[in-house]
């Protein structure tokens, strides 16, 4: 049993549910600096081992791993503290929102021998898992191009105090999902360009950074990809579109994984078309509270994957290096929004003394 502590009980609520339902993990303690939040979760889950002091959780010798769900700009500090305290780490996406701490985080993980897994939850969703499996089994041949999007009406998120801070960027918070998919299939992206803007709705709310963005990517072998994200306007009906979708176009077929809709379609090398829609029991496993804005099932899947990897001495992916590679790409995307010019990922890495080998991780 992997003994877990959870930091940050907003989205950490999903991880509480995941850990409490899993036979591979034991929830040992949770922490939020907001006492009311601790009490709310204690009551919700009938789980009363909580603290408002992160140090108390760090100093608890029972805990093997700390799972971190604090606001994006605090992740680097909280991960460093956990590693220094001798704990393995799960850090939610986006891993970090700036590469300044990347080298230190990699070194700290190496020197302490403690693992960092990045909670790119979307990979652990049913349609994404099936798409990956079919791809690895060669059903669509070699990849030609990948298109990924995350479009959501997240105007509710603007109520959170940190959403309107300069530090909050949907580029990191939202696009880390589709960008992770791009890197999962096309790890060697070398250049990106794109445009972004703050929508009229975002401006009215006082948002500081882009909420509407489109990007294209080029890999070292010449293959291309695209990603888009729109967060402050209504979306299409789910029957017509998907909030988060990844399309793979291969030499012999194509596939599409639609995230919230639990829907997957593939045309394989023989020309056969298949559409899979998962039913109610799967839906209930993934979405346990508040409609589809929270999804504990993916978290349970990744908690159990991490538990298995740790038990068998394997690395759980995305690991710290893969996570840094994705953040480098996000940082290059941020740069192209500012300059209107294509940006090379290696130039960004060089600015932070990070070896370009990280992209091969
Ligand atoms: N699919 C996903 O993987 C997914 C989904 C949603 C959110 N997230 C991530 O989860 C993180 C948190 O997002 P959220 O929506 O829960 O935000 P939130 O603001 O609702 O919750 C953050 C919580 O962290 C607590 N906190 C802040 N600083 C703290 C500190 N120093 N010590 C202890 N507690 C502290 C706050 O009191 C708050 O309860 C973000 O990084 C977000 O990107 C991931």
Coordinates of C-alpha atoms and ligand atoms in Angstrom, one line a residue:
X1 CA 0.0 0.0 0.0
X2 CA 1.3 3.4 -1.1
X3 CA 0.8 5.8 1.8
X4 CA -0.3 9.2 0.4
X5 CA -0.6 12.7 1.6
X6 CA -2.5 15.3 -0.4
X7 CA -1.7 19.0 -0.5
X8 CA -4.4 21.4 -1.7
X9 CA -8.0 20.3 -1.4
X10 CA -9.8 22.0 -4.3
X11 CA -9.0 19.6 -7.1
X12 CA -7.2 17.5 -4.4
X13 CA -10.8 16.4 -3.6
X14 CA -10.7 14.2 -6.7
X15 CA -7.5 12.6 -5.4
X16 CA -9.0 12.1 -2.0
X17 CA -11.8 10.2 -3.6
X18 CA -9.4 8.2 -5.8
X19 CA -7.1 7.2 -2.9
X20 CA -10.0 6.3 -0.7
X21 CA -11.5 4.0 -3.4
X22 CA -8.2 2.4 -4.3
X23 CA -6.9 -0.9 -2.9
X24 CA -3.3 0.1 -3.8
X25 CA -3.2 3.3 -1.8
X26 CA -3.8 4.4 1.7
X27 CA -4.7 8.0 2.3
X28 CA -2.7 9.0 5.4
X29 CA -3.1 12.8 5.7
X30 CA -4.4 15.8 3.8
X31 CA -3.4 19.5 4.0
X32 CA -4.9 22.8 3.0
X33 CA -3.9 26.1 4.5
X34 CA -7.6 26.9 4.6
X35 CA -9.1 25.3 7.7
X36 CA -12.6 25.5 6.5
X37 CA -11.6 23.6 3.4
X38 CA -10.0 20.9 5.5
X39 CA -13.2 20.6 7.6
X40 CA -15.4 20.5 4.5
X41 CA -13.4 17.6 3.0
X42 CA -13.2 15.8 6.3
X43 CA -16.9 15.8 6.5
X44 CA -17.4 15.0 2.8
X45 CA -15.2 11.9 3.0
X46 CA -15.4 11.1 6.7
X47 CA -11.6 11.4 6.7
X48 CA -10.3 13.4 9.6
X49 CA -6.5 13.3 9.4
X50 CA -5.9 16.9 8.2
X51 CA -3.6 19.8 8.8
X52 CA -3.3 23.4 7.7
X53 CA 0.5 23.1 8.0
X54 CA 2.4 21.6 5.1
X55 CA 5.4 21.0 7.4
X56 CA 3.3 18.6 9.5
X57 CA 2.6 16.4 6.5
X58 CA 6.2 16.7 5.3
X59 CA 7.4 15.5 8.7
X60 CA 5.0 12.6 8.9
X61 CA 7.3 9.5 8.5
X62 CA 4.3 7.4 7.6
X63 CA 3.8 9.2 4.2
X64 CA 5.6 7.8 1.1
X65 CA 4.3 10.2 -1.4
X66 CA 2.8 13.7 -1.5
X67 CA 0.3 14.6 -4.2
X68 CA 0.2 18.3 -4.9
X69 CA -2.8 20.4 -6.1
X70 CA -2.0 23.9 -5.1
X71 CA -2.2 26.8 -7.6
X72 CA 0.2 26.5 -10.5
X73 CA 2.8 29.1 -9.4
X74 CA 3.3 27.3 -6.1
X75 CA 4.1 23.8 -7.5
X76 CA 7.9 24.3 -7.8
X77 CA 8.3 25.2 -4.2
X78 CA 5.9 22.5 -3.0
X79 CA 7.6 19.8 -5.0
X80 CA 11.0 20.9 -3.8
X81 CA 9.9 20.7 -0.2
X82 CA 8.4 17.2 -0.7
X83 CA 11.5 15.9 -2.3
X84 CA 13.7 17.4 0.4
X85 CA 11.6 15.7 3.0
X86 CA 12.3 12.4 1.3
X87 CA 8.9 11.9 -0.3
X88 CA 8.0 10.8 -3.8
X89 CA 5.8 13.3 -5.6
X90 CA 2.8 13.5 -7.8
X91 CA 2.4 17.0 -9.1
X92 CA -0.7 18.0 -11.0
X93 CA -0.5 19.7 -14.3
X94 CA 1.0 22.1 -15.2
X95 CA 4.1 20.7 -13.5
X96 CA 5.7 24.2 -13.2
X97 CA 4.8 27.5 -14.9
X98 CA 8.4 28.6 -15.5
X99 CA 11.6 26.8 -16.2
X100 CA 13.7 28.7 -13.6
X101 CA 13.4 25.8 -11.1
X102 CA 13.7 23.0 -13.7
X103 CA 17.4 22.1 -13.2
X104 CA 17.1 22.2 -9.4
X105 CA 14.0 19.9 -9.5
X106 CA 15.7 17.4 -11.7
X107 CA 18.8 17.4 -9.6
X108 CA 16.8 17.1 -6.4
X109 CA 14.9 14.1 -7.7
X110 CA 18.2 12.5 -8.6
X111 CA 20.0 13.3 -5.4
X112 CA 17.2 12.2 -3.1
X113 CA 16.3 9.2 -5.3
X114 CA 12.7 10.2 -5.0
X115 CA 10.4 10.1 -8.1
X116 CA 8.3 12.9 -9.5
X117 CA 5.3 11.9 -11.6
X118 CA 3.3 14.6 -13.4
X119 CA -0.4 14.2 -13.1
X120 CA -1.3 14.6 -16.8
X121 CA -4.7 13.1 -16.0
X122 CA -6.1 13.1 -19.5
X123 CA -3.7 10.3 -20.6
X124 CA -5.5 8.1 -18.0
X125 CA -8.9 8.6 -19.4
X126 CA -10.6 5.7 -21.2
X127 CA -10.6 7.1 -24.8
X128 CA -7.0 8.3 -24.5
X129 CA -5.9 4.9 -23.2
X130 CA -7.6 3.1 -26.1
X131 CA -6.2 5.5 -28.7
X132 CA -2.7 4.9 -27.3
X133 CA -3.1 1.2 -27.3
X134 CA -4.4 1.1 -30.9
X135 CA -1.5 3.4 -32.0
X136 CA 1.1 1.2 -30.3
X137 CA -0.4 -1.9 -31.9
X138 CA 0.0 -0.2 -35.3
X139 CA -3.7 0.0 -36.2
X140 CA -3.2 3.4 -37.9
X141 CA 0.3 2.9 -39.2
X142 CA 2.9 5.5 -38.7
X143 CA 1.9 8.9 -37.4
X144 CA 1.6 11.7 -40.0
X145 CA 0.2 14.4 -37.9
X146 CA -1.6 15.1 -34.6
X147 CA -4.2 17.7 -33.7
X148 CA -5.3 18.3 -30.1
X149 CA -7.7 20.8 -28.6
X150 CA -9.1 21.8 -25.3
X151 CA -12.1 24.1 -25.5
X152 CA -14.1 24.6 -22.4
X153 CA -16.5 27.2 -21.0
X154 CA -14.4 27.9 -17.9
X155 CA -15.9 31.2 -17.0
X156 CA -16.7 29.7 -13.6
X157 CA -12.9 29.4 -13.0
X158 CA -12.7 33.3 -13.1
X159 CA -14.3 33.3 -9.7
X160 CA -11.1 31.9 -8.2
X161 CA -8.9 34.6 -6.7
X162 CA -5.7 33.3 -8.4
X163 CA -7.4 33.2 -11.8
X164 CA -7.1 37.0 -12.1
X165 CA -3.5 37.2 -11.0
X166 CA -0.8 37.9 -13.4
X167 CA 0.7 34.5 -12.6
X168 CA -2.3 32.6 -13.9
X169 CA -2.1 31.6 -17.6
X170 CA -4.6 29.3 -19.4
X171 CA -1.7 28.5 -21.6
X172 CA -0.3 26.4 -18.8
X173 CA -3.4 25.5 -16.9
X174 CA -5.5 24.5 -19.9
X175 CA -3.2 23.8 -22.8
X176 CA -0.9 21.6 -20.7
X177 CA -3.4 18.8 -21.5
X178 CA -3.4 18.9 -25.3
X179 CA 0.3 19.8 -25.4
X180 CA 1.1 16.7 -23.3
X181 CA -0.8 14.7 -26.0
X182 CA 1.3 16.3 -28.7
X183 CA 4.5 15.4 -26.9
X184 CA 3.3 11.9 -26.1
X185 CA 3.0 11.1 -29.8
X186 CA 5.6 13.6 -31.2
X187 CA 8.3 14.0 -28.5
X188 CA 10.8 15.8 -30.7
X189 CA 9.0 19.1 -31.4
X190 CA 11.6 21.7 -32.2
X191 CA 9.7 24.8 -33.1
X192 CA 6.3 26.4 -32.4
X193 CA 4.4 29.5 -33.6
X194 CA 1.0 30.8 -32.6
X195 CA -1.4 33.6 -31.8
X196 CA -3.5 34.3 -28.8
X197 CA -5.8 36.9 -27.4
X198 CA -8.0 37.7 -24.4
X199 CA -11.6 37.4 -25.4
X200 CA -14.2 40.1 -24.7
X201 CA -15.5 37.9 -21.8
X202 CA -12.0 37.5 -20.4
X203 CA -11.3 41.2 -20.6
X204 CA -14.6 42.0 -18.9
X205 CA -13.6 39.7 -16.0
X206 CA -10.2 41.3 -15.7
X207 CA -8.1 38.3 -17.0
X208 CA -4.4 39.2 -17.4
X209 CA -3.3 36.6 -20.0
X210 CA -4.6 34.9 -23.1
X211 CA -7.8 32.7 -23.0
X212 CA -8.0 32.0 -26.7
X213 CA -5.0 30.5 -28.5
X214 CA -4.0 28.6 -31.7
X215 CA -0.6 27.0 -32.3
X216 CA 1.3 25.0 -34.8
X217 CA 4.4 22.8 -34.1
X218 CA 7.2 21.4 -36.2
X219 CA 9.2 18.3 -35.2
X220 CA 12.8 17.6 -36.0
X221 CA 11.8 15.1 -38.6
X222 CA 9.5 17.6 -40.4
X223 CA 6.2 16.3 -39.0
X224 CA 3.7 19.0 -37.9
X225 CA 1.0 19.2 -35.3
X226 CA -1.5 21.8 -34.0
X227 CA -3.2 22.7 -30.7
X228 CA -5.9 25.1 -29.7
X229 CA -7.5 26.3 -26.5
X230 CA -10.5 28.6 -25.9
X231 CA -11.7 29.0 -22.3
X232 CA -14.1 31.9 -21.8
X233 CA -17.0 31.3 -24.2
X234 CA -19.8 28.7 -24.7
X235 CA -19.0 25.5 -26.5
X236 CA -20.7 23.3 -29.1
X237 CA -23.1 20.6 -28.0
X238 CA -21.3 17.4 -27.0
X239 CA -22.9 15.5 -29.8
X240 CA -21.3 17.8 -32.4
X241 CA -17.9 18.5 -30.8
X242 CA -15.7 17.5 -27.9
X243 CA -14.3 19.7 -25.1
X244 CA -11.0 17.9 -25.4
X245 CA -10.1 15.9 -28.4
X246 CA -7.0 14.3 -29.9
X247 CA -6.9 13.3 -33.6
X248 CA -4.1 11.1 -34.9
X249 CA -3.7 10.8 -38.7
X250 CA -1.5 7.9 -39.7
X251 CA -0.2 6.4 -42.9
X252 CA -2.9 3.7 -42.8
X253 CA -5.7 5.0 -40.6
X254 CA -6.9 7.7 -38.2
X255 CA -8.3 7.9 -34.7
X256 CA -10.0 10.4 -32.5
X257 CA -10.4 10.3 -28.7
X258 CA -13.1 12.6 -27.2
X259 CA -12.4 13.1 -23.6
X260 CA -15.5 14.1 -21.6
X261 CA -17.8 12.3 -24.0
X262 CA -16.0 9.0 -23.3
X263 CA -16.1 8.5 -27.1
X264 CA -13.5 7.1 -29.4
X265 CA -13.4 6.4 -33.2
X266 CA -10.8 4.7 -35.3
X267 CA -10.5 3.8 -39.0
X268 CA -7.8 1.1 -39.1
X269 CA -5.4 0.0 -41.8
X270 CA -8.1 -2.3 -43.3
X271 CA -10.5 0.6 -43.7
X272 CA -12.8 -0.7 -41.0
X273 CA -14.4 2.0 -38.9
X274 CA -15.2 1.6 -35.2
X275 CA -16.9 4.0 -32.8
X276 CA -16.7 3.2 -29.1
X277 CA -18.8 5.0 -26.5
X278 CA -18.4 4.0 -22.9
X279 CA -21.5 3.5 -20.8
X280 CA -23.0 4.6 -17.5
X281 CA -20.8 2.6 -15.2
X282 CA -17.6 4.0 -16.7
X283 CA -19.1 7.4 -16.6
X284 CA -19.8 7.0 -12.9
X285 CA -16.3 5.8 -12.3
X286 CA -14.7 8.8 -13.9
X287 CA -17.2 11.6 -12.9
X288 CA -18.0 11.3 -9.3
X289 CA -19.2 14.8 -8.3
X290 CA -20.1 18.2 -9.8
X291 CA -21.0 17.0 -13.3
X292 CA -18.0 16.8 -15.6
X293 CA -15.8 19.5 -14.2
X294 CA -14.1 16.9 -11.8
X295 CA -13.0 13.5 -12.7
X296 CA -11.7 11.3 -10.0
X297 CA -11.5 8.1 -12.1
X298 CA -8.4 9.3 -14.0
X299 CA -6.7 10.2 -10.8
X300 CA -7.4 6.7 -9.4
X301 CA -5.9 5.3 -12.6
X302 CA -2.8 7.3 -12.3
X303 CA -2.4 6.7 -8.5
X304 CA -2.5 3.0 -9.1
X305 CA -0.1 3.3 -12.1
X306 CA 2.3 5.2 -9.8
X307 CA 1.9 2.7 -7.0
X308 CA 2.6 -0.2 -9.4
X309 CA 5.7 1.5 -10.8
X310 CA 7.1 2.3 -7.4
X311 CA 6.5 -1.2 -6.2
X312 CA 8.3 -2.6 -9.2
X313 CA 11.2 -0.1 -9.3
X314 CA 10.0 1.4 -12.5
X315 CA 9.6 5.0 -13.6
X316 CA 6.1 6.4 -13.9
X317 CA 5.6 8.6 -17.0
X318 CA 5.4 11.5 -17.5
X319 CA 8.4 11.8 -15.1
X320 CA 10.3 14.9 -14.1
X321 CA 12.3 15.2 -17.3
X322 CA 9.3 14.6 -19.6
X323 CA 7.4 17.2 -17.5
X324 CA 10.2 19.7 -18.0
X325 CA 10.2 19.1 -21.7
X326 CA 6.5 19.8 -21.9
X327 CA 6.9 23.0 -19.8
X328 CA 9.7 24.1 -22.2
X329 CA 7.2 23.7 -25.0
X330 CA 4.6 25.7 -23.1
X331 CA 7.2 28.4 -22.4
X332 CA 8.1 28.5 -26.1
X333 CA 4.4 28.9 -26.9
X334 CA 4.2 31.8 -24.4
X335 CA 7.2 33.4 -26.1
X336 CA 5.6 33.2 -29.6
X337 CA 2.5 34.8 -28.3
X338 CA 4.6 37.8 -27.1
X339 CA 6.9 38.1 -30.2
X340 CA 4.6 36.9 -33.0
X341 CA 7.6 34.9 -34.2
X342 CA 8.4 31.1 -34.4
X343 CA 10.3 30.0 -31.3
X344 CA 12.8 27.1 -31.1
X345 CA 12.5 24.9 -28.0
X346 CA 16.2 24.5 -27.8
X347 CA 16.7 28.3 -27.5
X348 CA 14.3 28.3 -24.5
X349 CA 16.1 25.3 -22.9
X350 CA 19.5 27.0 -23.4
X351 CA 18.3 30.1 -21.6
X352 CA 17.8 27.9 -18.5
X353 CA 20.9 25.7 -18.9
X354 CA 18.8 22.6 -19.7
X355 CA 20.3 20.0 -22.0
X356 CA 18.4 19.5 -25.2
X357 CA 18.6 15.8 -24.5
X358 CA 15.6 16.3 -22.2
X359 CA 13.4 16.3 -25.2
X360 CA 14.5 12.7 -25.9
X361 CA 13.3 11.6 -22.4
Ligands
LIG1 N1 -7.3 17.5 -14.8 C1 -6.4 17.9 -13.9 O1 -5.4 17.3 -13.8 C2 -6.7 19.2 -13.1 C3 -8.0 19.7 -13.0 C4 -8.2 20.8 -12.2 C5 -7.2 21.4 -11.5 N2 -5.9 20.9 -11.7 C6 -4.8 21.6 -11.0 O2 -4.9 21.6 -9.6 C7 -4.3 22.8 -9.1 C8 -5.2 23.4 -8.1 O3 -6.4 23.9 -8.8 P1 -7.8 24.1 -8.1 O4 -8.8 24.3 -9.2 O5 -8.0 23.0 -7.1 O6 -7.5 25.5 -7.3 P2 -8.2 26.0 -6.0 O7 -7.8 27.4 -5.8 O8 -9.7 25.6 -6.0 O9 -7.6 25.1 -4.8 C9 -6.2 25.2 -4.4 C10 -6.2 24.9 -2.9 O10 -4.8 25.0 -2.5 C11 -4.8 25.6 -1.2 N3 -3.5 26.2 -1.0 C12 -3.0 27.2 -1.6 N4 -1.7 27.4 -1.1 C13 -1.5 26.5 -0.2 C14 -0.4 26.2 0.7 N5 0.7 27.0 0.6 N6 -0.5 25.2 1.5 C15 -1.6 24.5 1.6 N7 -2.7 24.7 0.8 C16 -2.6 25.7 -0.1 C17 -5.9 26.6 -1.2 O11 -6.4 27.0 0.1 C18 -7.0 25.9 -2.1 O12 -7.9 25.2 -1.3 C19 -3.9 23.6 -10.3 O13 -2.5 23.5 -10.5 C20 -4.7 23.1 -11.4 O14 -4.1 23.2 -12.7 C21 -5.7 19.8 -12.4

